[in-house]
């Protein structure tokens, strides 16, 4: 999309001020490599051979190498087939993992179907008519059960499929930590409460991530997942009206009037159900274009554009707008931070005393089959 000369000069000045020093990432233990189409590989340190995910769960990279050595191969091939058939599926599978982890940890609870006397998370406001890809997960789980029964948890399946969805879209790869158990319950209230809304402002986004133990930097990096996928018109209607749509300061109207008019035309008469690309420039490619769009004022969701429009938030350990500029300037920095934040999110676990299992069917607990 076209940008004015003035806007280009502003961005150059911002970036020049932001990058007075080289960005570096500490890697105390070089256990894996993050690689992507944006440039050379960079190392990621786990900080140890295994990572604690809480609730007595110990995650590592070796769990399935002896018990189900083809697990990741099976998942990767299935994800590749699914995305080839429906490019939007990459974002959908990535989103499933996010929506799972933010509600009582990464425990596969988002996959449970409603039953008599049991209401799961699928009908929560952030999930209803939004999350998808369950049939893909079902098909992968069936194949895994044939290969190695009662071995690979649905929660681990989601983590691996999310990583592979990023990779197949051109983004970074990282070594998945596995060993999660599947929950025997779910939380409709948790899904309604914990998941950020598309109209959230920066203060709310920071607090939602802090509530589960993730940092502001994690929030900005993981928001980059919106470089792929689509959103319904109802999610960004406030942006179309130019009202900003966030409680902690408006995100402003689109600066690209042609883009604005095309979205208004798409959404008119659709009752809010029409879908728009979160990243119009490179909609199916996992890259740093999302952040470039934010600097140009063309983030689709109010919660996205708020990241670039925010002032420094009191008590926040990272300047959100500066991180946006950093990731817009250097895709390799974004790739590394995104991978590290995905690892940290993947360590979120149910509370102490919560029992788990390896579900044979990701939609129901084993005793209910």
Tab-separated table of C-alpha atoms in Angstrom, residues 93-224:
chain	number	residue	atom	x	y	z
A	93	UNK	CA	-3.922	-23.698	14.440
A	94	UNK	CA	-1.561	-21.116	15.924
A	95	UNK	CA	-4.523	-19.392	17.560
A	96	UNK	CA	-5.805	-22.633	19.075
A	97	UNK	CA	-2.550	-23.029	21.001
A	98	UNK	CA	-2.731	-19.423	22.238
A	99	UNK	CA	-6.358	-19.754	23.340
A	100	UNK	CA	-5.543	-23.028	25.059
A	101	UNK	CA	-2.559	-21.749	27.043
A	102	UNK	CA	-4.226	-18.567	28.301
A	103	UNK	CA	-6.943	-20.530	30.124
A	104	UNK	CA	-5.504	-22.613	32.996
A	105	UNK	CA	-2.301	-23.303	31.079
A	106	UNK	CA	-1.504	-25.385	28.003
A	107	UNK	CA	-3.694	-28.385	28.771
A	108	UNK	CA	-5.804	-29.019	25.664
A	109	UNK	CA	-8.935	-27.749	27.432
A	110	UNK	CA	-9.948	-25.591	24.460
A	111	UNK	CA	-10.549	-28.787	22.449
A	112	UNK	CA	-13.195	-30.283	24.756
A	113	UNK	CA	-16.744	-30.419	23.388
A	114	UNK	CA	-19.750	-29.440	25.454
A	115	UNK	CA	-21.594	-32.374	27.011
A	116	UNK	CA	-24.666	-32.734	29.221
A	117	UNK	CA	-23.749	-31.159	32.555
A	118	UNK	CA	-20.439	-29.893	31.090
A	119	UNK	CA	-19.839	-26.586	29.284
A	120	UNK	CA	-16.368	-26.165	27.840
A	121	UNK	CA	-14.529	-23.179	26.385
A	122	UNK	CA	-15.674	-23.320	22.761
A	123	UNK	CA	-18.775	-21.199	23.393
A	124	UNK	CA	-16.911	-18.460	25.285
A	125	UNK	CA	-17.277	-15.015	23.723
A	126	UNK	CA	-13.654	-14.885	22.388
A	127	UNK	CA	-14.008	-18.419	20.950
A	128	UNK	CA	-17.538	-18.786	19.600
A	129	UNK	CA	-17.638	-18.507	15.790
A	130	UNK	CA	-13.948	-17.677	15.950
A	131	UNK	CA	-11.570	-20.530	16.755
A	132	UNK	CA	-11.444	-23.304	14.180
A	133	UNK	CA	-9.283	-26.170	12.979
A	134	UNK	CA	-10.729	-28.835	15.277
A	135	UNK	CA	-11.180	-31.299	12.416
A	136	UNK	CA	-7.500	-30.944	11.533
A	137	UNK	CA	-6.533	-31.713	15.136
A	138	UNK	CA	-8.917	-34.686	15.148
A	139	UNK	CA	-7.330	-36.136	12.013
A	140	UNK	CA	-3.805	-35.714	13.380
A	141	UNK	CA	-4.749	-37.273	16.704
A	142	UNK	CA	-6.282	-40.287	14.950
A	143	UNK	CA	-3.071	-40.824	13.028
A	144	UNK	CA	-0.969	-40.456	16.183
A	145	UNK	CA	-3.126	-42.991	18.039
A	146	UNK	CA	-2.569	-45.504	15.245
A	147	UNK	CA	1.171	-44.907	15.353
A	148	UNK	CA	1.642	-44.872	19.147
A	149	UNK	CA	-1.533	-45.179	21.253
A	150	UNK	CA	-1.965	-43.240	24.504
A	151	UNK	CA	1.325	-41.390	24.047
A	152	UNK	CA	1.082	-37.900	22.521
A	153	UNK	CA	-1.124	-35.493	24.457
A	154	UNK	CA	-3.530	-33.138	22.713
A	155	UNK	CA	-1.837	-30.204	24.442
A	156	UNK	CA	1.528	-31.200	22.960
A	157	UNK	CA	-0.140	-31.722	19.588
A	158	UNK	CA	-1.385	-28.112	19.680
A	159	UNK	CA	2.090	-26.805	20.575
A	160	UNK	CA	3.775	-28.706	17.756
A	161	UNK	CA	1.069	-27.843	15.201
A	162	UNK	CA	1.361	-24.156	16.127
A	163	UNK	CA	5.111	-24.197	15.512
A	164	UNK	CA	4.677	-26.046	12.214
A	165	UNK	CA	1.994	-23.572	11.106
A	166	UNK	CA	4.500	-20.749	11.571
A	167	UNK	CA	7.213	-22.647	9.708
A	168	UNK	CA	5.017	-23.593	6.741
A	169	UNK	CA	4.080	-19.896	6.443
A	170	UNK	CA	7.725	-18.849	6.186
A	171	UNK	CA	8.386	-18.013	9.822
A	172	UNK	CA	10.964	-19.239	12.346
A	173	UNK	CA	11.311	-22.751	13.730
A	174	UNK	CA	12.180	-23.773	17.275
A	175	UNK	CA	12.565	-27.023	19.188
A	176	UNK	CA	9.297	-27.818	20.948
A	177	UNK	CA	9.299	-28.724	24.616
A	178	UNK	CA	6.845	-31.564	25.251
A	179	UNK	CA	5.475	-33.490	28.203
A	180	UNK	CA	2.160	-31.700	28.818
A	181	UNK	CA	-0.899	-33.556	30.040
A	182	UNK	CA	-4.482	-33.011	28.913
A	183	UNK	CA	-6.948	-31.505	31.322
A	184	UNK	CA	-10.091	-33.385	32.316
A	185	UNK	CA	-11.994	-30.133	32.627
A	186	UNK	CA	-12.280	-26.672	31.065
A	187	UNK	CA	-13.204	-23.155	32.129
A	188	UNK	CA	-15.813	-21.134	30.276
A	189	UNK	CA	-15.327	-18.296	32.767
A	190	UNK	CA	-11.553	-18.402	32.289
A	191	UNK	CA	-11.919	-18.153	28.534
A	192	UNK	CA	-14.289	-15.202	28.869
A	193	UNK	CA	-12.012	-13.468	31.373
A	194	UNK	CA	-8.421	-14.262	30.413
A	195	UNK	CA	-8.328	-13.858	26.641
A	196	UNK	CA	-7.639	-10.346	25.288
A	197	UNK	CA	-10.343	-8.731	23.175
A	198	UNK	CA	-9.699	-7.155	19.747
A	199	UNK	CA	-10.744	-3.805	21.240
A	200	UNK	CA	-8.291	-3.971	24.174
A	201	UNK	CA	-5.939	-1.081	24.816
A	202	UNK	CA	-2.309	-1.446	25.802
A	203	UNK	CA	-2.960	-1.295	29.556
A	204	UNK	CA	-5.425	-4.158	29.295
A	205	UNK	CA	-3.181	-6.207	27.016
A	206	UNK	CA	-0.228	-5.811	29.368
A	207	UNK	CA	-2.351	-6.860	32.350
A	208	UNK	CA	-3.842	-9.897	30.568
A	209	UNK	CA	-0.362	-11.177	29.777
A	210	UNK	CA	0.939	-10.395	33.250
A	211	UNK	CA	-1.974	-12.334	34.733
A	212	UNK	CA	-0.604	-15.540	33.223
A	213	UNK	CA	3.052	-14.734	33.894
A	214	UNK	CA	4.084	-13.301	30.525
A	215	UNK	CA	5.842	-9.987	29.983
A	216	UNK	CA	5.063	-6.908	27.943
A	217	UNK	CA	7.750	-7.976	25.498
A	218	UNK	CA	6.026	-11.351	25.159
A	219	UNK	CA	2.774	-9.532	24.435
A	220	UNK	CA	4.251	-7.414	21.649
A	221	UNK	CA	6.128	-10.359	20.116
A	222	UNK	CA	3.183	-12.758	20.243
A	223	UNK	CA	0.903	-10.105	18.764
A	224	UNK	CA	3.018	-10.554	15.637
